[in-house]
Short mmCIF file of C-alpha atoms and ligand atoms in Angstrom, two decimals:
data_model
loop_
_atom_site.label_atom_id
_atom_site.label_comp_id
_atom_site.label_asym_id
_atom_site.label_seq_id
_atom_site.Cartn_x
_atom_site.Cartn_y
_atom_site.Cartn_z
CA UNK A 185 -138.12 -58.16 -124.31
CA UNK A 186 -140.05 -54.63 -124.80
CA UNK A 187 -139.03 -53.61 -128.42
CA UNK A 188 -137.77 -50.05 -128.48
CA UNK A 189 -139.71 -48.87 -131.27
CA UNK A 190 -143.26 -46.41 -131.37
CA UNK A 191 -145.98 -47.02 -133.56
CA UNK A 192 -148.08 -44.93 -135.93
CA UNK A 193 -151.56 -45.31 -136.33
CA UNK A 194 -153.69 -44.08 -139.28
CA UNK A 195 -156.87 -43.56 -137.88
CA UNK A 196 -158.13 -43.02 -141.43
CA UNK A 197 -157.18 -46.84 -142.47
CA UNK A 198 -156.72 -48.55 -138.88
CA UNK A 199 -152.68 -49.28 -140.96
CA UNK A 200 -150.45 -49.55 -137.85
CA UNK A 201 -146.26 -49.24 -138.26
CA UNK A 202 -143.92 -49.95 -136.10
CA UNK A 203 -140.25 -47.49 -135.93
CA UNK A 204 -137.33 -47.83 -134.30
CA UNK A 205 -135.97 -45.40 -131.72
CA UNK A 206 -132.69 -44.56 -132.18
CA UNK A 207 -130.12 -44.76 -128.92
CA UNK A 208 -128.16 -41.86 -128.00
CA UNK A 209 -125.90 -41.32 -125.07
CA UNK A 210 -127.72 -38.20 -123.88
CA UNK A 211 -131.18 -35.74 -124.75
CA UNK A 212 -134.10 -37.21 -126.38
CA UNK A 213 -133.67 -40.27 -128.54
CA UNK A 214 -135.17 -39.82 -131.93
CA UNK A 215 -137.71 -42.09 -134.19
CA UNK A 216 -136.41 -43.64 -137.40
CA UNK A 217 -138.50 -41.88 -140.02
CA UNK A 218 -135.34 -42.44 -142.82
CA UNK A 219 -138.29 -45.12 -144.65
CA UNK A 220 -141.20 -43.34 -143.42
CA UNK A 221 -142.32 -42.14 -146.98
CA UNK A 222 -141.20 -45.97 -148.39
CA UNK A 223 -143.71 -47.68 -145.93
CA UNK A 224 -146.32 -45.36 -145.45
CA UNK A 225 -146.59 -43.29 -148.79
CA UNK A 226 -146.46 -40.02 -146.31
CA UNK A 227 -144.16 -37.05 -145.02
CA UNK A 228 -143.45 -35.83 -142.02
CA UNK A 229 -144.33 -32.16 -141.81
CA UNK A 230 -141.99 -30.04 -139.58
CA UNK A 231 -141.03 -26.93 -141.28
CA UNK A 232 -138.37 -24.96 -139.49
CA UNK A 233 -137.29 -28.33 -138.12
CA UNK A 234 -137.86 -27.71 -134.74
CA UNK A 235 -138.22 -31.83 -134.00
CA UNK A 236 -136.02 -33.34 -136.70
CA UNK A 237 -132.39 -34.87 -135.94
CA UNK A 238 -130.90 -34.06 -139.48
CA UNK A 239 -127.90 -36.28 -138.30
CA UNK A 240 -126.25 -38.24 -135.69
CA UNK A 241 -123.07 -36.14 -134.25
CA UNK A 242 -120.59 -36.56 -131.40
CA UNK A 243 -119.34 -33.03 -131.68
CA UNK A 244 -121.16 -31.25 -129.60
CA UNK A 245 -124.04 -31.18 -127.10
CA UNK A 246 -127.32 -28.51 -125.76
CA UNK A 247 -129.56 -29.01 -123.39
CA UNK A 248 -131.31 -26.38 -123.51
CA UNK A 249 -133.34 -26.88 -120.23
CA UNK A 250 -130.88 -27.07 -118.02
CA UNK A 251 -128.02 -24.32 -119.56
CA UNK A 252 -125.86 -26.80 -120.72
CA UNK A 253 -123.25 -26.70 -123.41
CA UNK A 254 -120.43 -29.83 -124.18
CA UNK A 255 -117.51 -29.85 -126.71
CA UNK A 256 -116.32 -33.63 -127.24
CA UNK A 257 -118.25 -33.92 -123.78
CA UNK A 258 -116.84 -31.18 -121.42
CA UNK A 259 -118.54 -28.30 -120.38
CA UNK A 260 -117.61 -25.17 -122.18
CA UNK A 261 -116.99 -23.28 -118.99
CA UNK A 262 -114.25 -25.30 -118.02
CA UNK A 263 -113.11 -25.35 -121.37
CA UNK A 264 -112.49 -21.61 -121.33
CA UNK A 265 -111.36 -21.34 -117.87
CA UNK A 266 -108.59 -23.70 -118.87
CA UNK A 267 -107.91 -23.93 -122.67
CA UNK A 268 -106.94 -21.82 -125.45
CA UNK A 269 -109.08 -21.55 -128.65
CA UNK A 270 -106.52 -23.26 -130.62
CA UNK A 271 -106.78 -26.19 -128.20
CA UNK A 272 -110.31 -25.90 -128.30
CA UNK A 273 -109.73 -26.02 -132.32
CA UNK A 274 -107.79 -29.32 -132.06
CA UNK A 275 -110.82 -31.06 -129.62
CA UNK A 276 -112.86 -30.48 -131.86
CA UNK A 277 -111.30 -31.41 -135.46
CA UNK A 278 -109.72 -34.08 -133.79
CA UNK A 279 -111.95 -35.13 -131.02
CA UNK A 280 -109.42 -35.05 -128.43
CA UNK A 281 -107.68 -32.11 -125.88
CA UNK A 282 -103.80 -31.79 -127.09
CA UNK A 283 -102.35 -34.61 -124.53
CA UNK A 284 -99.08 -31.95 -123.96
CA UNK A 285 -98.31 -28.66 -124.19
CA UNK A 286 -95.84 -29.35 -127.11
CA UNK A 287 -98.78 -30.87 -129.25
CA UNK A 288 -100.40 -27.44 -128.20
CA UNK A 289 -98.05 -25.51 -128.94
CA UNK A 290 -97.01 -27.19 -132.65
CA UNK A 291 -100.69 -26.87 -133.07
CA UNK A 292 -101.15 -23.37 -132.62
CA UNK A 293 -97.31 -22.72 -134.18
CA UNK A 294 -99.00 -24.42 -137.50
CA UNK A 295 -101.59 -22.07 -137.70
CA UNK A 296 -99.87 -18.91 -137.84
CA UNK A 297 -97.73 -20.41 -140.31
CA UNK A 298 -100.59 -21.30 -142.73
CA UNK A 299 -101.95 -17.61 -141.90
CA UNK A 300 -100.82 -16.61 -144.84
CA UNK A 301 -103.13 -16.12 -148.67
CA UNK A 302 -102.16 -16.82 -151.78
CA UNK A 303 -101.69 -13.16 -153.05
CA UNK A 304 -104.15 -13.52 -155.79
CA UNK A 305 -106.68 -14.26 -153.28
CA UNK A 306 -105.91 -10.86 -152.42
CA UNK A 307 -106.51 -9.28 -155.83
CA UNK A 308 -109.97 -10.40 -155.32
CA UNK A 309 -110.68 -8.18 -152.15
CA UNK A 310 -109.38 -5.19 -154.25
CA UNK A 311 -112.67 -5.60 -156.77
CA UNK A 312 -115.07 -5.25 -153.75
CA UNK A 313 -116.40 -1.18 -153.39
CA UNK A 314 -115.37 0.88 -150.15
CA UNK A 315 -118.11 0.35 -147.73
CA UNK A 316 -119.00 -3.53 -148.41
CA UNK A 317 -120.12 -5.27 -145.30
CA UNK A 318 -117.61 -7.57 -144.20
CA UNK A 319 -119.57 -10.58 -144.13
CA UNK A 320 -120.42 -10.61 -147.98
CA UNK A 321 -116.55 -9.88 -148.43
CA UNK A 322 -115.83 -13.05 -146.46
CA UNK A 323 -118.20 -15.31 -147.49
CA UNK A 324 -117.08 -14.52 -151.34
CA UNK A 325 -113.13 -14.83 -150.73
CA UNK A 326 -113.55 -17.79 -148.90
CA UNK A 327 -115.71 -19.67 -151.90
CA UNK A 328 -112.53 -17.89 -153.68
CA UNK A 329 -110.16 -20.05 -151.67
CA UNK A 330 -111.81 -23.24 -153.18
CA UNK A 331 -109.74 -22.31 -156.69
CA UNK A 332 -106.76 -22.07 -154.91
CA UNK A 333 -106.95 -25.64 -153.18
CA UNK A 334 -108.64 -27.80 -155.86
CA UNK A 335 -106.27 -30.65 -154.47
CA UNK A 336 -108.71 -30.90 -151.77
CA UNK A 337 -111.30 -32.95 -154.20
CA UNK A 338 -109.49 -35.56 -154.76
CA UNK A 339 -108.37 -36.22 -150.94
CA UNK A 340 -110.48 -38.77 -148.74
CA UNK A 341 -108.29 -39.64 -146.11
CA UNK A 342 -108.13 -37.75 -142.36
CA UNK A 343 -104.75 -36.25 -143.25
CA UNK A 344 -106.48 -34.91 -145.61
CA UNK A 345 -109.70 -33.66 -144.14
CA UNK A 346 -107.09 -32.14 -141.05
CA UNK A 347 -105.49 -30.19 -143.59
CA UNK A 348 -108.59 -28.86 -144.89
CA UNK A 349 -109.77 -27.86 -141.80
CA UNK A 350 -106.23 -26.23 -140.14
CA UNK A 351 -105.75 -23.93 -143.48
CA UNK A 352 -109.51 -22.85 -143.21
CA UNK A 353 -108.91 -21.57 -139.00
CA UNK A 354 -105.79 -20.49 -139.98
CA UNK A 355 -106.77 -18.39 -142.79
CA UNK A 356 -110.07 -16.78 -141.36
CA UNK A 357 -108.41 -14.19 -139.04
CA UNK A 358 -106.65 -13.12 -141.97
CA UNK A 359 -109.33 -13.08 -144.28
CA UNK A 360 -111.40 -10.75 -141.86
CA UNK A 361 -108.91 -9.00 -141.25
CA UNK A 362 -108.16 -8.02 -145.01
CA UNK A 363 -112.24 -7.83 -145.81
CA UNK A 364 -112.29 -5.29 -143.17
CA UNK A 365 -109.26 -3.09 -144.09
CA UNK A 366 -110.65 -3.28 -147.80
CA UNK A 367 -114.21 -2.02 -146.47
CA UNK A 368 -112.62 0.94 -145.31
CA UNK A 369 -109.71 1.44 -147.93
CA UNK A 370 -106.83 0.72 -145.55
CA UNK A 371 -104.01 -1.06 -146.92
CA UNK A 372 -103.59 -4.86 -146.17
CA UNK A 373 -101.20 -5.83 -143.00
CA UNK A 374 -99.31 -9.34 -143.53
CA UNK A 375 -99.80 -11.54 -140.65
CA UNK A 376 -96.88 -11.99 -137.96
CA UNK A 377 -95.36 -15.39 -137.28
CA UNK A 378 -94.15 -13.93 -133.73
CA UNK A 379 -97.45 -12.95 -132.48
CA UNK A 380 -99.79 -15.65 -131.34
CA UNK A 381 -103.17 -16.57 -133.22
CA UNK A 382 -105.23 -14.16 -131.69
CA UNK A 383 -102.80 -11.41 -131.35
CA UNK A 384 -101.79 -11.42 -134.62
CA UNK A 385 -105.66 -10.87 -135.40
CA UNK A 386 -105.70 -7.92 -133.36
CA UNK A 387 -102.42 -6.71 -135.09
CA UNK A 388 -103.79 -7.48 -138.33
CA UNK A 389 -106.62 -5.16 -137.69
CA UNK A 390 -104.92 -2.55 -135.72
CA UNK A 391 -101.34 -2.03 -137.68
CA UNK A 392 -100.18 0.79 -139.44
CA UNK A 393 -98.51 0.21 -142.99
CA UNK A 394 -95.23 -0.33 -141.43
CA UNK A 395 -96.58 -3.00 -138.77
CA UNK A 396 -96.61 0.04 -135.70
CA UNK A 397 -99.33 -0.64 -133.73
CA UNK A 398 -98.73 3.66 -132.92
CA UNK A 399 -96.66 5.23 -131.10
CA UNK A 400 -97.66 7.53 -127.88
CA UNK A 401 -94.64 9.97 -125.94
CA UNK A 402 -94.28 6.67 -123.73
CA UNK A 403 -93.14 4.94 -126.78
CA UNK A 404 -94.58 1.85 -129.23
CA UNK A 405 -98.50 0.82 -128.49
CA UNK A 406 -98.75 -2.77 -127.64
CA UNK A 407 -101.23 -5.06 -127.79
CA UNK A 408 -102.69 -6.18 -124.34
CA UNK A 409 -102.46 -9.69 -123.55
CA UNK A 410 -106.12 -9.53 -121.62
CA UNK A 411 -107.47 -8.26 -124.93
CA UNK A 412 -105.99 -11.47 -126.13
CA UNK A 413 -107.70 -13.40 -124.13
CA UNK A 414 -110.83 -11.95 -124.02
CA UNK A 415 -110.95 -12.41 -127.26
CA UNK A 416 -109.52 -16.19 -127.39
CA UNK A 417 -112.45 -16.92 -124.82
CA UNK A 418 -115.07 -15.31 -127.56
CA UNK A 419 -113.55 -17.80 -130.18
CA UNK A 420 -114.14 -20.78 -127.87
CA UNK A 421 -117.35 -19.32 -127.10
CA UNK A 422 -118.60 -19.66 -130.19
CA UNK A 423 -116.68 -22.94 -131.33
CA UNK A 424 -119.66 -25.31 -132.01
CA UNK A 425 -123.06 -25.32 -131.59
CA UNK A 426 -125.14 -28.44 -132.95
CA UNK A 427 -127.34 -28.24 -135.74
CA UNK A 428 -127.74 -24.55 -136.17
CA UNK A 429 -129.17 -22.67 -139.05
CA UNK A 430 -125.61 -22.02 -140.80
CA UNK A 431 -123.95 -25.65 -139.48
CA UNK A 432 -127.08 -27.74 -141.05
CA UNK A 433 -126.27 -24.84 -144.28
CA UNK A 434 -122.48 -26.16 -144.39
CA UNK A 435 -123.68 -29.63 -144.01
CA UNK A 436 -126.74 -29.93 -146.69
CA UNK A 437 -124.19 -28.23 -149.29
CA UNK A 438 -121.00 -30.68 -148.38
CA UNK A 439 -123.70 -33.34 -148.74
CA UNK A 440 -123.85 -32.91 -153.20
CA UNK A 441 -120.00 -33.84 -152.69
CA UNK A 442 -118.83 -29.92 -153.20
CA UNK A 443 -115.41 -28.38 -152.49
CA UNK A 444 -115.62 -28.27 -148.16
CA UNK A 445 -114.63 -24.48 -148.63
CA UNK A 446 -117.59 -23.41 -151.07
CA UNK A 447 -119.95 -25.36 -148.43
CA UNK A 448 -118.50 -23.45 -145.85
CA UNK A 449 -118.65 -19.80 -147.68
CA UNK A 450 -122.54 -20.50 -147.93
CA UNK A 451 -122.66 -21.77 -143.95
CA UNK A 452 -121.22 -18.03 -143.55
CA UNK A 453 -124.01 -16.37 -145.76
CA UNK A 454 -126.25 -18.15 -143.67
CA UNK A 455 -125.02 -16.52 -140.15
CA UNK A 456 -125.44 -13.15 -141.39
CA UNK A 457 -128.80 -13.26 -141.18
CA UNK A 458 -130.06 -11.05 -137.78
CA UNK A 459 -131.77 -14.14 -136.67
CA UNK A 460 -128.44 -16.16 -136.19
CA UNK A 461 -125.34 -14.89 -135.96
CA UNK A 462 -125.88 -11.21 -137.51
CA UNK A 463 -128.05 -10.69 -134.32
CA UNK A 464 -124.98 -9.08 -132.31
CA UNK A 465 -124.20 -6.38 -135.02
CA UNK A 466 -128.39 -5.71 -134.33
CA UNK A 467 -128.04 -5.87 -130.54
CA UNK A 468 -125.61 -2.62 -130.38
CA UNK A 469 -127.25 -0.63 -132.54
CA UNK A 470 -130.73 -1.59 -130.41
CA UNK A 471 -128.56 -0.36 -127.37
CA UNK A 472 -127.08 2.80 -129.27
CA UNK A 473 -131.34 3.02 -130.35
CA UNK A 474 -132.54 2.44 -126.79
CA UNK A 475 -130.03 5.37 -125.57
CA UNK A 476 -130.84 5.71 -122.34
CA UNK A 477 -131.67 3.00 -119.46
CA UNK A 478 -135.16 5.22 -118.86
CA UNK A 479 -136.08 4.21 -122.20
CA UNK A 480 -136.08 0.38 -121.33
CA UNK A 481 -139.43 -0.01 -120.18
CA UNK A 482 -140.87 1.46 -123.58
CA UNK A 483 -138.94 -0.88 -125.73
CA UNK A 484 -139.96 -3.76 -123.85
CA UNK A 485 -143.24 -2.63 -124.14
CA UNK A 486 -142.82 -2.36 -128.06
CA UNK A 487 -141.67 -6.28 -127.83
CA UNK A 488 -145.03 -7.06 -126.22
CA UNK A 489 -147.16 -5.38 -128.79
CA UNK A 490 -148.39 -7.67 -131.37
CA UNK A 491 -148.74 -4.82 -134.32
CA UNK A 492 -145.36 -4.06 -133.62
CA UNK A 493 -142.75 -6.56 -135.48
CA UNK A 494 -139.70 -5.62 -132.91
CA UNK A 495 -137.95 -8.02 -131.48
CA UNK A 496 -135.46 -7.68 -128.79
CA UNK A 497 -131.95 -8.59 -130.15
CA UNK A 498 -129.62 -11.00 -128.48
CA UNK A 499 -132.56 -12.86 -126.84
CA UNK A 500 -134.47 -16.02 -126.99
CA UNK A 501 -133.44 -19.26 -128.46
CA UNK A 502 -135.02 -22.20 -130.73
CA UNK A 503 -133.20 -24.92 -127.77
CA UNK A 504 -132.62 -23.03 -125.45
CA UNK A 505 -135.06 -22.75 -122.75
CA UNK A 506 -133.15 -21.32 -120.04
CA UNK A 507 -129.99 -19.31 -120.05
CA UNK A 508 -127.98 -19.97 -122.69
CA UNK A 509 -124.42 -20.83 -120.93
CA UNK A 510 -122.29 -19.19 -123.36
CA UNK A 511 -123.98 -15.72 -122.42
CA UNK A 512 -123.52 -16.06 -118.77
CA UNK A 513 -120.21 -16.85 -119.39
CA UNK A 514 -119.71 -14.04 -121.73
CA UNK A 515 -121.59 -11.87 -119.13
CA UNK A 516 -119.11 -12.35 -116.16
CA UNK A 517 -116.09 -12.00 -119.21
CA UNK A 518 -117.27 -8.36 -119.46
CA UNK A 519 -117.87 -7.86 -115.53
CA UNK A 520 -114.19 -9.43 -115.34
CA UNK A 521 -112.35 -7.49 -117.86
CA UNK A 522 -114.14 -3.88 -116.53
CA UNK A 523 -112.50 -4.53 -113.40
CA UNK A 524 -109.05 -5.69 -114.70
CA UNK A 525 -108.86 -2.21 -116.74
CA UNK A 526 -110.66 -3.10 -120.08
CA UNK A 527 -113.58 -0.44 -119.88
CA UNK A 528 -116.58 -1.75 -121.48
CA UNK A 529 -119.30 1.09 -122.82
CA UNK A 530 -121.31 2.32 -118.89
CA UNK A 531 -124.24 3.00 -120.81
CA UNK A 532 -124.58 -0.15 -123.22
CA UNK A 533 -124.01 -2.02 -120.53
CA UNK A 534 -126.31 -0.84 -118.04
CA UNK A 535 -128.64 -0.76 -120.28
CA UNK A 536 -127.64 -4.14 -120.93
CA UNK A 537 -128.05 -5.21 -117.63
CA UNK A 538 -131.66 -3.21 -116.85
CA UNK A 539 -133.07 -4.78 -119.72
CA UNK A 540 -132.26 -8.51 -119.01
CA UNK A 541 -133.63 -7.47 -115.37
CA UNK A 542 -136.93 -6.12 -116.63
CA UNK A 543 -137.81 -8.87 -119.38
CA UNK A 544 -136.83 -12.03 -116.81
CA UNK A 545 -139.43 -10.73 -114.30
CA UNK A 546 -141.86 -9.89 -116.98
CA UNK A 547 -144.73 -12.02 -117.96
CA UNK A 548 -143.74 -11.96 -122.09
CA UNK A 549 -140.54 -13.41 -121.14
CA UNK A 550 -141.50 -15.74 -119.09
CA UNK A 551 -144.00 -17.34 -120.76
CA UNK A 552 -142.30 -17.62 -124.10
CA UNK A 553 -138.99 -18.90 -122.18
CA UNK A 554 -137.20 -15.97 -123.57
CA UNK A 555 -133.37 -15.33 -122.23
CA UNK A 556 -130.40 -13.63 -122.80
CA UNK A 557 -128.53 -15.58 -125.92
CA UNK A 558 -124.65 -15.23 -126.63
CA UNK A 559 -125.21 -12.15 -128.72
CA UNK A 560 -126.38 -10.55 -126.23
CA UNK A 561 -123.36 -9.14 -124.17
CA UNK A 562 -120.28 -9.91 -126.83
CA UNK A 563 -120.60 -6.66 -128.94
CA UNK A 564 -120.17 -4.56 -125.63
CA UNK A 565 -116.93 -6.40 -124.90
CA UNK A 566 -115.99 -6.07 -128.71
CA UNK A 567 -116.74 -2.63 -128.64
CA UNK A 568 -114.18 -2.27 -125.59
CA UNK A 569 -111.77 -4.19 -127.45
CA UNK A 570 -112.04 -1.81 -130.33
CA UNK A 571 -113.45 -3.88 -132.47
CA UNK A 572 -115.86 -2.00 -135.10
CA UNK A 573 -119.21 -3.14 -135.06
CA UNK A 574 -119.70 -4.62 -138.87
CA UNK A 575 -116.86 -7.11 -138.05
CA UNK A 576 -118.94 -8.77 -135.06
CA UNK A 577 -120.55 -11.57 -137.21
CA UNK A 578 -116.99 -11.76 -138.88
CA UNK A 579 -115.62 -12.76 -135.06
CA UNK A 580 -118.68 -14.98 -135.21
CA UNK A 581 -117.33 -17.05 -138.15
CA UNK A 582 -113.99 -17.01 -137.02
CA UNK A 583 -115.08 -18.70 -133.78
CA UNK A 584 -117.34 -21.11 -135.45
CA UNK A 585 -114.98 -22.41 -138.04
CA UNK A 586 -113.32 -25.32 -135.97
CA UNK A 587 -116.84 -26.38 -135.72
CA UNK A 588 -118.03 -26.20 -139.19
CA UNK A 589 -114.64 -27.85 -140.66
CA UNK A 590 -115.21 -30.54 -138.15
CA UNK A 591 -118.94 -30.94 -138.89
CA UNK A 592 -118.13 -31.26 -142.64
CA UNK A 593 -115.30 -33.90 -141.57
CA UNK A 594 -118.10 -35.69 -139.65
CA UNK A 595 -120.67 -35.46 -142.40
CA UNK A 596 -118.64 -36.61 -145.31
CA UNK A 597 -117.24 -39.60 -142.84
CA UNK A 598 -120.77 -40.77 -142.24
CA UNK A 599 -121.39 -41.61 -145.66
CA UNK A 600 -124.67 -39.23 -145.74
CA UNK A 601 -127.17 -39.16 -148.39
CA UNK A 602 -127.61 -35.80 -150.70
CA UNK A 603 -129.81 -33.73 -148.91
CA UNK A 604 -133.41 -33.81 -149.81
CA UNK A 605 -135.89 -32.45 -148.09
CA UNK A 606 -139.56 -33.10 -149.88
CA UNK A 607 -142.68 -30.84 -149.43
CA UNK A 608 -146.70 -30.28 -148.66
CA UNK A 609 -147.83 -29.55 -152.33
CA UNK A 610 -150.96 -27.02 -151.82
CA UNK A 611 -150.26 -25.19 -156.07
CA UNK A 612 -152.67 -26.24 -158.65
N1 ACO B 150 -138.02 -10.66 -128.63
C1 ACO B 150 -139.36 -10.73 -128.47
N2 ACO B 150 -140.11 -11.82 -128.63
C2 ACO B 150 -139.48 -12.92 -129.03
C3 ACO B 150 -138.09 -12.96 -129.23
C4 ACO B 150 -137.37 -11.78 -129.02
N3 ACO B 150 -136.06 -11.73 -129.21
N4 ACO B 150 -137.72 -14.19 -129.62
C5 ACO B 150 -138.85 -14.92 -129.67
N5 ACO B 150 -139.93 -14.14 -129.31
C6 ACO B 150 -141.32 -14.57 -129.18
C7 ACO B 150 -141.98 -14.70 -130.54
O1 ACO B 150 -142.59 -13.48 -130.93
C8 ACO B 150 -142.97 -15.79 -130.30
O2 ACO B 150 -144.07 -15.25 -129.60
P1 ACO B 150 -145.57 -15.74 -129.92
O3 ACO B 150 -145.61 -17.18 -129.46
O4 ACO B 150 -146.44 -14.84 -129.17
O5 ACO B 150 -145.75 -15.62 -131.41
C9 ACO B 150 -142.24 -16.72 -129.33
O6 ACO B 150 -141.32 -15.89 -128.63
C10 ACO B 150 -141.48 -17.87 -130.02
O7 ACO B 150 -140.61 -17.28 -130.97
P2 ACO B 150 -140.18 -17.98 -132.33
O8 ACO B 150 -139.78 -16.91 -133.31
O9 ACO B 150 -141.22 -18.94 -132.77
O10 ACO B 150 -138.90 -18.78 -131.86
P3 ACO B 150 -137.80 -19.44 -132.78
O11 ACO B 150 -137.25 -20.56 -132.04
O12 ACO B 150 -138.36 -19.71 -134.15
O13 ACO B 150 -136.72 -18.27 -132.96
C11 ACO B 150 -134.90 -16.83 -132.58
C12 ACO B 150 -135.53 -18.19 -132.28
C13 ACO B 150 -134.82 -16.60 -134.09
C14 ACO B 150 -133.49 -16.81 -132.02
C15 ACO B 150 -135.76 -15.72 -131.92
O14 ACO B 150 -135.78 -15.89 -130.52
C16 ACO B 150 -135.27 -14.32 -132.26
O15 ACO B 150 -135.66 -13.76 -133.30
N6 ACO B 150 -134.39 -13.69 -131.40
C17 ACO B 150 -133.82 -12.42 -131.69
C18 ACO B 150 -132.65 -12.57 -132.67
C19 ACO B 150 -131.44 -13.22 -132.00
O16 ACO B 150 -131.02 -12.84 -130.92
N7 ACO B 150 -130.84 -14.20 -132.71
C20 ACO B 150 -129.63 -14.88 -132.24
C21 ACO B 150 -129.94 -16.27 -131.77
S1 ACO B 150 -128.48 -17.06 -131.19
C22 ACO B 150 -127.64 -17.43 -132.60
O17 ACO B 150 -128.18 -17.77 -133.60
C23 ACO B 150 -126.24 -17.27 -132.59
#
């Protein structure tokens, strides 16, 4: 029988070693290089790590070729179409779909009951200056929320681990939420057990003091339930996304055996950066820069000159190679919404929309395989929802954090060594 394996050949030494491929159930299998420095006495070089499997997973799947995104195995579109983020929440963490809408339901009942911080949690927010990004609010309280759940050390059992997870998505909303009021010296509103996850983000941000939302001569202002769920289809949106910049962060710091939460605070310092996640705060002030759709063509001239560092925000991807499926989706969300009555920004979005046309016929974009990435059209749909535009990476995290918790589940179940990359000495 042909052994699945792929040999190396020093060409240098005429040494020849055999590896092992390892099976996977879909995308390109990987070689065995775990004893590649044992056998050989070399590295592999790949900085970047734009061919190195870090891990095995079964959480979720890219191929970027062919605009393909799975949860657990099912398409995001249909995930959305169908699901709520809180279900989305419990396929992932759990691996399965709730099998009724009572386990849904308990589910998502659960999380607005563990909505709630430990007040001296909130003492800490009260240290940080007005004006503080968001992010670096966030990313401190929840390293904060490690002292308040040191239990969590000493558990190693998936009770456990599902705890872990469920307090940390059902704490994020509110921890935005407060970072955000803080930023702009607005008193903290409480969560409400009677409004739904996502609502009672909305009304976390929006509320008065007294829990109004405002009044108007008509009466109380509401909350609209299609602004709840355009935003619940954001969260799912963003749920999980393979080995990322900030996921492989969460995982390389859960792998030294640290508190999950502390792990996760620096997998949130990690999507700030305006290469990841921090890219859609960047892609509405580009538009707001841009001004005008006659402006487009200069701008995408700017990205084709090579003394010019700009880049265009919210496009091109390290996997994916065609367009990515969580922007087209997020693309008809805003086409959607406009019509039902949720008026997105005319002039961000057309300028939106003329510069996707003009860089997927031009020759740059092309070439370099460059599309529109899920950054791309969220902050106009934010905006419309009201949503200020430091708190769009914060919506980021809050979406991604039923993948992290799960990833960190995953990692810690899989027994994985510390992480230890080596290096290409080239010092005296
Ligand atoms: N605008 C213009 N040119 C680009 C862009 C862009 N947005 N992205 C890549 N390129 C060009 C590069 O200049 C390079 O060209 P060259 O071969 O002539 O030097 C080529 O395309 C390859 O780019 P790399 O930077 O090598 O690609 P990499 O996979 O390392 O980077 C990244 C991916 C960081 C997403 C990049 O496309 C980028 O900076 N995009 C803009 C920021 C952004 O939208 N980030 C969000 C990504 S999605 C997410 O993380 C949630």
């Amino acid at each position: 029988m042909k052994k699945n394996t792929i040999t190396l050949i020093n060409n240098s030494t005429g040494e020849k070693f055999d590896f092992d491929l390892i099976e996977c159930t879909r995308g390109p299998k990987a070689i065995d290089f775990s004893k590649l420095f044992e056998r050989t006495n070399i590295f592999s070089y790949d900085p970047g790590y734009g061919s190195t499997a870090g891990c095995k997973s079964t959480i979720s799947y890219i191929d970027g070729n062919n605009s393909i995104l799975l949860y657990r195995g099912i398409p995001i579109q249909d995930l959305v179409d169908k699901y709520t983020f809180s279900d989305i929440c419990l396929l992932l963490i759990n691996g399965e779909l709730p099998k009724n809408n009572r386990e849904s339901k308990e589910f998502e009942l659960e999380l607005r009951h563990l909505g709630f911080l430990h007040e001296g949690l909130i003492n800490i927010f009260k240290a940080f200056p007005d004006g503080a990004h968001p992010m670096a609010n966030l990313s401190s309280a929840v390293g904060a929320l490690s002292t308040f759940y040191k239990d969590y050390m000493e558990i190693d059992s998936d009770e456990g681990y599902h705890m872990m997870a469920k307090r940390m998505i059902a704490k994020i909303p509110t921890l935005v939420a407060f970072s955000y009021r803080n930023s702009i010296g607005y008193p903290y509103v409480y969560p409400d057990i009677s409004r739904s996850y996502v609502e009672n983000f909305l009304y976390m941000l929006r509320a008065f003091p007294d829990g109004r939302l405002g009044m108007t001569l008509d009466g109380e202002v509401e909350i609209d339930p299609l602004e709840v769920e355009a935003l619940d289809k954001i969260f799912s949106l963003h749920a999980d996304h393979g080995q990322n910049a900030s996921t492989t962060t969460v995982r390389n710091v859960v792998s030294t055996g640290v508190h999950p939460y502390a792990a996760i605070s620096a997998g949130i310092n990690a999507l700030w950066g305006p290469s990841h996640g921090g890219a859609n705060e960047k892609v509405l002030n580009q538009l707001a820069e841009i001004g005008d759709v006659k402006n487009v063509p200069k701008f995408v001239d700017r990205v084709k000159d090579k003394n010019d560092p700009f880049r265009l925000m919210g496009f091109g991807h390290r996997v994916y190679k065609s367009y990515d499926p969580r922007a087209k989706a997020i693309k008809s969300l805003k086409d959607e919404l406009d019509k039902k009555g949720i008026k997105m920004n005319a002039r961000f979005s057309e300028i939106a929309e003329r510069l996707e046309e003009v860089a997927l016929k031009d020759e740059y974009f092309i070439e370099r395989k460059l599309y529109p990435n899920v950054d791309f059209y969220s902050g106009i749909i934010l905006t419309a929802l009201r949503i200020p535009v430091s708190l769009f990476t914060p919506i980021f995290v809050i979406g991604r954090m039923p993948g992290w918790c799960s990833q960190v589940i995953e990692h810690i179940k899989s027994g994985a060594r510390i992480t230890r990359p080596r290096q290409v000495y080239g010092g005296k």
